[in-house]
Coordinates of C-alpha atoms in Angstrom, one line a residue:
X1 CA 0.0 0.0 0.0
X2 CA 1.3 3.3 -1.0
X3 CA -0.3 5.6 1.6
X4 CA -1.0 4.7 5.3
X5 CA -4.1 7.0 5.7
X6 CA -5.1 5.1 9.2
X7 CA -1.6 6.3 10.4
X8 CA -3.3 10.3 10.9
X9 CA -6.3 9.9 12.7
X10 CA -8.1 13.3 13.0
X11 CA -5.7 15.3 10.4
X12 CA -6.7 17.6 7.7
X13 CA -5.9 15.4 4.2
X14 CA -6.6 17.7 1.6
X15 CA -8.2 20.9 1.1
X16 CA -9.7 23.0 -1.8
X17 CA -10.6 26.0 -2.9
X18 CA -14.2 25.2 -3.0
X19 CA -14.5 25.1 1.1
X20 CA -14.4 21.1 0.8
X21 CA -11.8 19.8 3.6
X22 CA -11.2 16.2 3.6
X23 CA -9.7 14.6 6.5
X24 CA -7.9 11.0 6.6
X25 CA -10.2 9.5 8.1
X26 CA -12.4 10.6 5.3
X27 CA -9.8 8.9 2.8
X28 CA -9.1 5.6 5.1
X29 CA -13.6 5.6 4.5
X30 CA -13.0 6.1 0.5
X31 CA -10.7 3.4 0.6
X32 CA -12.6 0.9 1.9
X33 CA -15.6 1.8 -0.4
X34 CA -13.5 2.1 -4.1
X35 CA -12.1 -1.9 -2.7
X36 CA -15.6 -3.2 -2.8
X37 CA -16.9 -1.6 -5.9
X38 CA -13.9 -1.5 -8.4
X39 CA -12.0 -4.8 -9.1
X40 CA -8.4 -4.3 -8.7
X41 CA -6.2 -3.8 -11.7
X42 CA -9.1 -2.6 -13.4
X43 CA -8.7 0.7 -15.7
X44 CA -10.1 4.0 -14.1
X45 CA -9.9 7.8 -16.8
X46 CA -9.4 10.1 -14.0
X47 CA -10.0 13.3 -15.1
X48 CA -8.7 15.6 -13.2
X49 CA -9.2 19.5 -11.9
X50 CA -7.7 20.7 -8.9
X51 CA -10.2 19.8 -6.5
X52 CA -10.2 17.3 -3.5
X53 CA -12.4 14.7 -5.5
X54 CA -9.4 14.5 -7.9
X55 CA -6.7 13.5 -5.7
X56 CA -8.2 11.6 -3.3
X57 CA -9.1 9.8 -6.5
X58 CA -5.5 9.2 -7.2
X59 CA -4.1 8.1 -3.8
X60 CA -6.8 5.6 -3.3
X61 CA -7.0 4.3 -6.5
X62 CA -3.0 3.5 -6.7
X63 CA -3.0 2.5 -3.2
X64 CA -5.6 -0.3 -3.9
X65 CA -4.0 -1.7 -7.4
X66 CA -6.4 -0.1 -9.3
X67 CA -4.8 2.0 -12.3
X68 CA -5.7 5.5 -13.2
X69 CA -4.8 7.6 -16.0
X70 CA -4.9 11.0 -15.6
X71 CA -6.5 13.4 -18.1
X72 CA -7.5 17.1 -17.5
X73 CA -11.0 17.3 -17.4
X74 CA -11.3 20.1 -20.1
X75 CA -9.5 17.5 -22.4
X76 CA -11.3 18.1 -25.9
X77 CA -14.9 15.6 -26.2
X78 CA -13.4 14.4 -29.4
X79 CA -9.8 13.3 -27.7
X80 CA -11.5 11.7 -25.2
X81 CA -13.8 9.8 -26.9
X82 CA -11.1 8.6 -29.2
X83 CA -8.4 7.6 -26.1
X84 CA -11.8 5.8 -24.7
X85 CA -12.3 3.8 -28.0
X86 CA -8.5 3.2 -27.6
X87 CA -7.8 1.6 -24.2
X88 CA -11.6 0.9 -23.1
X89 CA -11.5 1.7 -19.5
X90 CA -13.4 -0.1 -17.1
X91 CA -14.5 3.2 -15.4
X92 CA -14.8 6.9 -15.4
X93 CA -13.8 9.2 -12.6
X94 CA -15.1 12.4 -12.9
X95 CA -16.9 15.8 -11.7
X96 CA -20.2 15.4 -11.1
X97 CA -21.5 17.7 -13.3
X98 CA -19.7 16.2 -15.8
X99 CA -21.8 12.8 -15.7
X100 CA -24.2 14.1 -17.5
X101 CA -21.9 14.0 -20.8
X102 CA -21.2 10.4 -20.4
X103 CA -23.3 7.5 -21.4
X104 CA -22.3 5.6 -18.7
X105 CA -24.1 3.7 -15.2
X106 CA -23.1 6.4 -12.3
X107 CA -22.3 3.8 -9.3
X108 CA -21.1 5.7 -7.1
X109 CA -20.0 9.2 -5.4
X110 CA -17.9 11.0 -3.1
X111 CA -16.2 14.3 -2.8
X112 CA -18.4 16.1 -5.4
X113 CA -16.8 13.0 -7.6
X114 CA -18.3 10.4 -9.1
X115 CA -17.4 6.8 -10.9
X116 CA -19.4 5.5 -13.7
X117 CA -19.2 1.9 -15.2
X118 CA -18.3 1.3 -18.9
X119 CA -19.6 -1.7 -19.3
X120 CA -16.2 -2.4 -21.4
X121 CA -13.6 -4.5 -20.3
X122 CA -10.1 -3.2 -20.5
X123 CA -6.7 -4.6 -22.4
X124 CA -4.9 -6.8 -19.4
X125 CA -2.3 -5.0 -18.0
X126 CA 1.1 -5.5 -16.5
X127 CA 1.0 -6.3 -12.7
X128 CA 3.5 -3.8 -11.9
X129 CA 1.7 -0.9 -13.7
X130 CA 0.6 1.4 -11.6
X131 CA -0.5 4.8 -13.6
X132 CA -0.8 6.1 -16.9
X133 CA 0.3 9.9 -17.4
X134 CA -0.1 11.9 -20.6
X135 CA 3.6 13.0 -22.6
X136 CA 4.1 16.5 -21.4
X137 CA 1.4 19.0 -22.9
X138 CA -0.5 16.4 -24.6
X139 CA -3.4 15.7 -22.8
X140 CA -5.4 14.6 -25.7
X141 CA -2.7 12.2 -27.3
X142 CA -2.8 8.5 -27.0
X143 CA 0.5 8.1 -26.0
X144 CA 0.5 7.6 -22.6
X145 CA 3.9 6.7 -20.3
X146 CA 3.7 3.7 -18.2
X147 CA 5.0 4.4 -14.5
X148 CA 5.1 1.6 -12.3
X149 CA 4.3 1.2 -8.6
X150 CA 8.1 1.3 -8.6
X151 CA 8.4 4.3 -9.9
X152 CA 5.7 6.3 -7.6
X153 CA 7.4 4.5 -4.3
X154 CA 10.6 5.2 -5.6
X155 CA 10.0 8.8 -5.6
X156 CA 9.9 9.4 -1.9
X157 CA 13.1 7.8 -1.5
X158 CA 14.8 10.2 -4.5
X159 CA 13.0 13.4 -3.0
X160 CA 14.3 12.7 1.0
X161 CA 17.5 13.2 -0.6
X162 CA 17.6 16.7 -1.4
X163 CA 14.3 17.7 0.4
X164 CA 14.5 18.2 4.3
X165 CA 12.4 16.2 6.5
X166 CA 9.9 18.8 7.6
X167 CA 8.0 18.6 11.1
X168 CA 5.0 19.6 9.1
X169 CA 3.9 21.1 5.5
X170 CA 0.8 22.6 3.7
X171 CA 2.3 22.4 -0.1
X172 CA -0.4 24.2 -2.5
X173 CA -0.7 23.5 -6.2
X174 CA 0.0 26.2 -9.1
X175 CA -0.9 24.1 -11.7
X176 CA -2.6 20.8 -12.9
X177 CA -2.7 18.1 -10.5
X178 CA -2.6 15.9 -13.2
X179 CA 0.7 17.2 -14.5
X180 CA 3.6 15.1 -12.8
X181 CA 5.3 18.2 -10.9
X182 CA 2.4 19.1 -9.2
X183 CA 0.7 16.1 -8.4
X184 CA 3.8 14.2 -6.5
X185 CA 4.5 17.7 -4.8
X186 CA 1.6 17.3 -3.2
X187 CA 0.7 13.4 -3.2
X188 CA 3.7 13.8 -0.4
X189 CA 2.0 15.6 1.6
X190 CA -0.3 12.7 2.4
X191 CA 2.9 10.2 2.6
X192 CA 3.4 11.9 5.9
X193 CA 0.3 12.8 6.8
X194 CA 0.3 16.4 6.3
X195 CA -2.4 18.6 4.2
X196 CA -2.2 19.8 0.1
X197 CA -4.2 22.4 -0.6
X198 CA -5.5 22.7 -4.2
X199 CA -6.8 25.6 -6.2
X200 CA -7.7 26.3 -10.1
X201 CA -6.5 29.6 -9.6
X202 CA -3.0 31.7 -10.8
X203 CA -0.6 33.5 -8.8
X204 CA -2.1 36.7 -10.2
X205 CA -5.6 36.2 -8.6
X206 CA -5.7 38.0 -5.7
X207 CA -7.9 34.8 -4.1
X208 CA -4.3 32.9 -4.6
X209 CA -3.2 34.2 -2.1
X210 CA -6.2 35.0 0.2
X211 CA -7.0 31.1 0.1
X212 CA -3.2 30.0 0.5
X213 CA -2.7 32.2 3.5
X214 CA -5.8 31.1 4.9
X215 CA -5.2 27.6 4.9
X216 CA -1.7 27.7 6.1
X217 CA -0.3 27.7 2.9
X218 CA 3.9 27.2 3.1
X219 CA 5.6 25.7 -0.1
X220 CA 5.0 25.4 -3.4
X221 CA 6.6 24.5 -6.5
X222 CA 5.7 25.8 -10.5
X223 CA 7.3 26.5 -13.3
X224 CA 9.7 29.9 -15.1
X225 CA 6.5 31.3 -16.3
X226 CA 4.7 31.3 -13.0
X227 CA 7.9 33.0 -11.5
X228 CA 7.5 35.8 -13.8
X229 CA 3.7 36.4 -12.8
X230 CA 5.3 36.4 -9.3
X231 CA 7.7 39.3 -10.4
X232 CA 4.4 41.4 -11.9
X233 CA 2.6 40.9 -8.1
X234 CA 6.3 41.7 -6.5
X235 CA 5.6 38.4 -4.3
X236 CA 8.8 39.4 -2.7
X237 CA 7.6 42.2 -0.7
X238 CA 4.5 40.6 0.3
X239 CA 6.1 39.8 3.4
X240 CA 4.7 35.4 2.9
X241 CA 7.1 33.4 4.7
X242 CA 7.7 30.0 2.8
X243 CA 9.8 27.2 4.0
X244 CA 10.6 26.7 0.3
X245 CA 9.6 26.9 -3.4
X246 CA 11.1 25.3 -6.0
X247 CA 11.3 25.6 -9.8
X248 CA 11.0 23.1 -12.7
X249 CA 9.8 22.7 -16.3
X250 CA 12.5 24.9 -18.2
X251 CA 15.1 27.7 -17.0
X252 CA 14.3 31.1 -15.6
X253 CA 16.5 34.0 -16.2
X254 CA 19.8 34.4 -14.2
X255 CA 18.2 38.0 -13.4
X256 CA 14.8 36.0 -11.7
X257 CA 16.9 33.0 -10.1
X258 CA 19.1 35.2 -8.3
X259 CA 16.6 37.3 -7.2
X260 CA 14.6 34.1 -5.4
X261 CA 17.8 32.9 -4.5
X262 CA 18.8 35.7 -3.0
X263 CA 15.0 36.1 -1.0
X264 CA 14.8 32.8 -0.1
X265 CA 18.5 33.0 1.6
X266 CA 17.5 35.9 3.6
X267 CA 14.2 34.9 4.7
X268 CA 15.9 31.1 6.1
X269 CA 14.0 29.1 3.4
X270 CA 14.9 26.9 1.0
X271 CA 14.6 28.0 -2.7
X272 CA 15.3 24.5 -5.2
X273 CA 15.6 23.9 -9.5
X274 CA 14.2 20.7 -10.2
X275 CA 15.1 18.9 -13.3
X276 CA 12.8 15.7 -14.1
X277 CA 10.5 14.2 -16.7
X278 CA 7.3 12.4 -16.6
X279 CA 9.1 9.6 -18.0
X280 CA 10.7 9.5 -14.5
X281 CA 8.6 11.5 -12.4
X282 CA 10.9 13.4 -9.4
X283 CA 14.1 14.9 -8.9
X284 CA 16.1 13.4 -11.7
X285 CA 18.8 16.5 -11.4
X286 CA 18.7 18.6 -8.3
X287 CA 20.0 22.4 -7.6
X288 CA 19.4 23.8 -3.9
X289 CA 19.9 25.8 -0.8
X290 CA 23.5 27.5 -0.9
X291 CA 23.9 26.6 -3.9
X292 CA 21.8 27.8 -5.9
X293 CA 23.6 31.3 -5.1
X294 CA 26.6 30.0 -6.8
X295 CA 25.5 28.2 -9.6
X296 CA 22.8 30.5 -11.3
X297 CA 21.7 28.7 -14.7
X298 CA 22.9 24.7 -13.5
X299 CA 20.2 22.3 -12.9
X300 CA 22.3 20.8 -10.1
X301 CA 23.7 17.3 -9.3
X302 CA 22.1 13.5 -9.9
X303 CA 20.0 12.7 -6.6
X304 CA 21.0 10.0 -5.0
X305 CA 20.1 6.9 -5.7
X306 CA 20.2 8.0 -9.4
X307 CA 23.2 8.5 -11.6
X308 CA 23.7 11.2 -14.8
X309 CA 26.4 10.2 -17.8
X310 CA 26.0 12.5 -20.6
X311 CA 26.7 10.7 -24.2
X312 CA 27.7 12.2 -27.5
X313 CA 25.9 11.5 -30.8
X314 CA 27.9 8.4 -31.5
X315 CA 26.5 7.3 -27.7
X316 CA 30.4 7.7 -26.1
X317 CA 30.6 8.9 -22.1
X318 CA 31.3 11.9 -22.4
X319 CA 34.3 12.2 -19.2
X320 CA 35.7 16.0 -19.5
X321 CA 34.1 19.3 -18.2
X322 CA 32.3 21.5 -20.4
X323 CA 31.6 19.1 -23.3
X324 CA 28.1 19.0 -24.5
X325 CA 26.0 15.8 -24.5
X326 CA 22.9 14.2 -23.9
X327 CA 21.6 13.7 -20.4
X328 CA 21.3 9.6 -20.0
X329 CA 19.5 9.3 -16.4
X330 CA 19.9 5.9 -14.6
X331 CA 17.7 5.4 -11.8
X332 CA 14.8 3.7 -9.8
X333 CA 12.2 6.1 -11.0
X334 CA 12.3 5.6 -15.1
X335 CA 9.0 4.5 -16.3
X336 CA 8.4 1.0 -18.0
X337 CA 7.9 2.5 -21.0
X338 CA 5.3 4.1 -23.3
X339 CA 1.6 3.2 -24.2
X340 CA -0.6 4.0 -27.7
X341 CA -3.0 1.1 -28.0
X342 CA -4.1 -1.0 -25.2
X343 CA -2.1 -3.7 -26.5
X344 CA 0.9 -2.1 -24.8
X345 CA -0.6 -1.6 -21.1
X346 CA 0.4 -5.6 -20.6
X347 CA 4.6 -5.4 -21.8
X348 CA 7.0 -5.4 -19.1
X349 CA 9.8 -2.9 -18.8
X350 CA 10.9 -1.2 -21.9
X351 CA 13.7 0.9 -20.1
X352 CA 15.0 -1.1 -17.3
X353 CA 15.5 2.1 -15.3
X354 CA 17.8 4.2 -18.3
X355 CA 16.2 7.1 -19.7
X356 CA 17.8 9.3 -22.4
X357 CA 16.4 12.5 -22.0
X358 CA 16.8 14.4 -25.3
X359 CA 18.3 17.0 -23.6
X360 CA 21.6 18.4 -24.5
X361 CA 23.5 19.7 -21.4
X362 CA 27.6 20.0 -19.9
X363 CA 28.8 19.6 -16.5
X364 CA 31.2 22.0 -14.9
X365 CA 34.6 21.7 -13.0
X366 CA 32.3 20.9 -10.1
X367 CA 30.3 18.5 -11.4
X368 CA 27.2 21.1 -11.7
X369 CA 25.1 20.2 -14.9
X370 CA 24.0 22.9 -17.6
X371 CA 21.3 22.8 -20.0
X372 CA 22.1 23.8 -23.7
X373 CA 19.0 22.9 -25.2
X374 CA 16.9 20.2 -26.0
X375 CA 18.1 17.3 -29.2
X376 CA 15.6 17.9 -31.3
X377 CA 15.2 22.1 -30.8
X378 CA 18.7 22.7 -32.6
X379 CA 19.1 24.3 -35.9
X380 CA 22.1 23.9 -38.1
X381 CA 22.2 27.5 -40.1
X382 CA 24.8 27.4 -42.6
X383 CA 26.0 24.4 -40.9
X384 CA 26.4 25.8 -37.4
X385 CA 24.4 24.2 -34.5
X386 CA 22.5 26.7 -33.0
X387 CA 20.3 26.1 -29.7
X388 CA 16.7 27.4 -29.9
X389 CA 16.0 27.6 -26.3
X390 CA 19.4 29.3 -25.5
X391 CA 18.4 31.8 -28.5
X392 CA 15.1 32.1 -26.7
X393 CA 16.7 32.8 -23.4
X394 CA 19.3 35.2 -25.0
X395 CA 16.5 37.4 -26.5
X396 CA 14.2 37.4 -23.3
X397 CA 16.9 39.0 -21.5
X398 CA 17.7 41.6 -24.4
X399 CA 14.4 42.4 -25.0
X400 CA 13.5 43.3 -20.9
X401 CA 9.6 42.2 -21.2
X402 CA 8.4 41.2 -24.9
X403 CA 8.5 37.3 -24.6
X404 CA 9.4 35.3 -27.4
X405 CA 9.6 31.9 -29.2
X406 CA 12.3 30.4 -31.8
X407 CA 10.9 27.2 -33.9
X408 CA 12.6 26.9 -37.5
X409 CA 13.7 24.4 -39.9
X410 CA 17.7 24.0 -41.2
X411 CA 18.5 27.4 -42.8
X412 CA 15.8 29.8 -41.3
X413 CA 15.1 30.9 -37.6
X414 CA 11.7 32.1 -37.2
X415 CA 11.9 34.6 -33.7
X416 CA 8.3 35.0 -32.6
X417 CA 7.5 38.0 -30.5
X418 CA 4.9 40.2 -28.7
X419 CA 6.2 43.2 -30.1
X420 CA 5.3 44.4 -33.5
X421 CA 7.3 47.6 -33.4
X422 CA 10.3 47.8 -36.2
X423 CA 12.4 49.0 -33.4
X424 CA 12.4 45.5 -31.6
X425 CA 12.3 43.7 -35.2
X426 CA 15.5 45.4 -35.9
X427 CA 17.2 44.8 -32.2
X428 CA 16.3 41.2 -32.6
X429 CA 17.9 41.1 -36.1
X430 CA 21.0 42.9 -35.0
X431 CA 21.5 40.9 -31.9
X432 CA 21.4 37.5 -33.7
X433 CA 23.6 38.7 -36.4
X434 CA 25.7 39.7 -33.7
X435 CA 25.7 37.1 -31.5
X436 CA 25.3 34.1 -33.9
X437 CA 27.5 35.2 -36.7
X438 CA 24.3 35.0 -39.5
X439 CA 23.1 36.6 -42.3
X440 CA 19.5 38.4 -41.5
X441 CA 18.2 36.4 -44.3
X442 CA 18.4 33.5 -42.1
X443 CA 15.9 35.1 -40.1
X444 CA 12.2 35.7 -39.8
X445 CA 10.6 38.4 -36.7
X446 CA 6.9 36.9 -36.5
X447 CA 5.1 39.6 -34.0
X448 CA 1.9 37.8 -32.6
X449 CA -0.4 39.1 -29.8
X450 CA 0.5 36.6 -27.4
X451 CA 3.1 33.5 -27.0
X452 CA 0.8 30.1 -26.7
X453 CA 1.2 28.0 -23.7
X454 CA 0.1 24.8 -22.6
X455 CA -1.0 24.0 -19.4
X456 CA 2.0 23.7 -17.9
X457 CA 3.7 27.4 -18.4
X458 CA 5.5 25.5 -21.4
X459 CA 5.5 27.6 -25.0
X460 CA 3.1 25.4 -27.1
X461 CA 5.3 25.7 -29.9
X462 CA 2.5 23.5 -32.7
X463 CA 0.7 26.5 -32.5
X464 CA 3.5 28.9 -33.9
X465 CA 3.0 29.0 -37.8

C-alpha cells in the first residue's frame, strides 16, 4: 500500500478552494468503499481538476491496485472519446457535473466525484503498472507513459535526498494536478500525513493568495513562467514566509533566479531547480539551498540513488568538463515505458530504469550540470548548431519584457515576439547577427499578440506557424 491513511487519525488530508476539507479518516472511509466496488487492476480515466475529489481519487486508486490515468477534465470531447475507443476503460472518474456528458451507469460518489461503469472491459495489464500519465502538454494524445508502482514508491526515497524532513507542511498547487510536478509535490503531503491544498486559480488572482494564507499555505513548487507572474505581483515584498519553493519545467532567467535565491537566503527558506520528466517522475537533477547562489543557470547534481552520464551523438561517455552531451538518467524512478494502443498496457519494462532524455547539457569543474538545449530544438544555419532555447533565453533577456519563441527548420530561424514595433524587429535582427554570426536572411521576426502556452507554463510551440 502506497499511503497509510489510518496512520493520521483526525488530520486535515486535503483541502480545496471550493470550502471542501477532507480529512484522513475521510480517505481511510473512501478506501474501503472504491475496494468493494472496483475490481483491482481494473482501468479508471481520472479526469482531473484541482479539487479534493481529484486527488483523493489518485491516492486511493493507486493504493488499492487499481490504475488511473490521468487526463484534465477540459480534455477536448473528441480526444477523449477517441483515447476511450483506444484503451476501453473499465470506469470513469469524474466531476459530477460532468456525468451528464457520459453515457455511462453512475455507481457511485464522493467528494463532489463520481465513478461511472463502462460496461467495457479493459486490455490486461502489467502487474507492476501502476499509472498512466499523458507526454508533457498532450493531454489529448494517446501516447501515454507507463510508470510503475516502482516508480511512484521510488520517488519518496529520491525526494528525501535533497528535500529536508519537515516537522509539518501545507504544499499548495499552481498548476494541474494531473501534470507530474504538481501532483507528486503534493501526493507527499499525504505520505506523511500532512495537508495539500489545491486551487484552479494563478498566482495573479488576488484569491491565490487570500486562500493560501488562509489555509496555512507554506511551499509550493511551479514552473519559469509562473515565476514571472510572481515578479508582476512583486511576491517578494508581500512579506509570505515560505519554508521553500522550487522551480522546474524549463530555466528562468539568471536575473529572476538570483533574485529568489537571494529572498529565499534571507528569509531562512529553501529555494530549489528541479530537473525531471514524466518519464521518470521526481528529482532526476537537483539544484538547492546554498547553492543555488553559486551556480545560477545549472540544474544541479544527480539525486542519490540516481546516476547522470551524458553521451555524444555516437553514444560515447562523455568524461571531461564542459563538453556538450545528452543527459542519460539511470535510476529507480524511469518509467516502463510508453503506451498508444491498449495492446501495450500488458509489456513489461521497456527501459530497465535508463532514460535518455533528449536533452543536451555539460557539466562543470564541479560537477554542476548545464542545459544547452533540447536534441531535437537545434538548428544547423549554414551548418552551425544553433540552440533554440538558449536563442530564446538570450532574446528574453535583451528584450527586458516582450516574450518570445524560436521554432525553424535548417536554414531559417523564425523569432516570434509580442512586439510588433520595427524598433524590436531590428534589435532582434542585429542581436542574432551579432551574436550568432548569421546573415539576417536566415531570419524571420513573426510579431503575434500573445506566446501560446500549454497548461503547464511550457510555449506550445505546434501553434506557432
Amino acid at each position: 500500500m502506497l499511503f497509510d491513511f489510518a496512520k493520521y487519525p483526525g488530520k486535515d488530508a486535503i483541502i480545496d478552494d471550493t470550502g471542501l476539507v477532507v480529512k484522513y479518516d475521510d480517505l481511510v472511509d473512501f478506501q474501503s468503499e472504491i475496494k468493494k466496488i472496483v475490481p483491482e487492476r481494473s482501468l479508471v480515466f481520472l479526469l482531473s481538476r484541482n479539487v479534493a475529489g481529484s486527488m483523493a481519487g489518485y491516492c486511493v486508486f493507486v493504493s488499492t491496485n487499481v490504475v488511473p490515468a490521468m487526463f484534465g477534465a477540459d480534455t477536448h470531447k473528441d480526444m477523449m472519446a477517441d483515447l476511450t475507443d483506444t484503451y476501453q476503460p473499465d470506469y470513469f472518474w469524474l466531476p459530477e457535473d460532468m456525468a451528464d456528458d457520459f453515457p455511462y451507469e453512475k455507481v457511485y460518489s464522493r467528494f463532489n466525484y463520481c465513478l461511472l461503469k463502462t460496461g467495457m472491459k479493459s486490455y490486461p495489464m502489467h502487474k507492476e503498472l501502476g499509472l498512466l500519465l499523458t507526454t508533457s502538454g498532450s493531454t489529448g494524445s494517446p501516447k501515454l507513459v507507463r510508470l510503475s508502482y516502482k516508480n511512484i514508491d521510488g520517488f519518496e526515497e529520491i525526494i528525501l535526498n535533497y528535500c529536508d524532513d519537515y516537522e509539518y507542511n501545507r504544499h499548495t498547487s499552481t498548476m494541474p494536478i494531473y501534470h507530474n510536478y504538481d501532483l507528486l509535490g503534493l501526493s507527499r503531503m499525504l505520505y506523511h500525513g500532512w495537508a495539500c491544498l489545491l486551487t484552479s486559480k494563478n498566482f495573479l488572482n488576488p484569491d491565490f493568495w487570500t486562500f493560501f494564507t488562509e489555509n496555512g499555505g507554506d511551499s509550493f513548487g511551479s514552473v519559469p513562467f509562473n515565476y514571472d507572474l510572481l515578479e508582476r505581483i512583486k511576491f517578494r515584498e508581500k512579506g509570505i514566509k515560505l519554508l521553500y519553493s522550487s522551480c522546474g519545467g524549463g530555466s528562468l532567467t539568471p536575473e529572476v533566479h538570483n533574485k529568489y535565491a537571494t529572498w529565499h537566503k534571507e528569509n531562512g527558506s529553501t529555494f530549489m531547480i528541479i530537473y525531471g520528466a514524466t518519464e521518470a517522475p521526481g528529482g532526476l537533477l537537483v539544484l538547492y539551498g546554498d547553492d543555488t547562489l553559486k551556480k545560477p543557470g545549472s540544474i544541479g547534481k544527480p539525486v542519490p540513488p540516481g546516476e547522470v552520464t551524458l553521451e555524444d551523438d555516437d553514444g560515447n561517455i562523455i568524461t571531461q568538463p564542459n563538453v556538450p552531451g545528452e543527459i542519460v538518467y539511470t535510476g529507480p524512478i524511469v518509467c516502463m515505458g510508453y503506451a498508444q494502443c491498449g495492446d501495450d498496457l500488458i509489456k513489461d519494462d521497456e527501459y530497465n530504469d535508463v532514460l535518455h532524455t533528449g536533452d543536451i547539457a555539460y557539466f562543470d569543474e564541479e560537477g554542476f550540470y548545464f542545459i544547452v538545449g533540447r536534441k531535437a530544438r537545434f538548428l544547423k544555419l549554414l551548418g552551425e548548431r544553433v540552440s533554440l532555447d538558449e536563442t530564446e533565453q538570450l532574446l528574453t533577456g535583451e528584450l527586458n519584457g516582450a516574450e518570445v519563441a524560436c521554432k525553424g527548420v535548417d536554414d531559417k530561424l523564425a523569432v516570434y515576439v509580442t512586439d510588433d514595433s520595427e524598433e524590436t524587429k531590428q534589435k532582434i535582427i542585429m542581436f542574432l547577427i551579432s551574436r550568432l554570426k548569421i546573415s539576417p536572411t536566415l531570419v524571420a521576426v513573426e510579431p503575434v499578440d500573445s506566446i501560446p502556452r500549454l497548461a503547464t507554463g511550457k510555449i506550445d510551440y505546434s501553434k506557432l506557424v
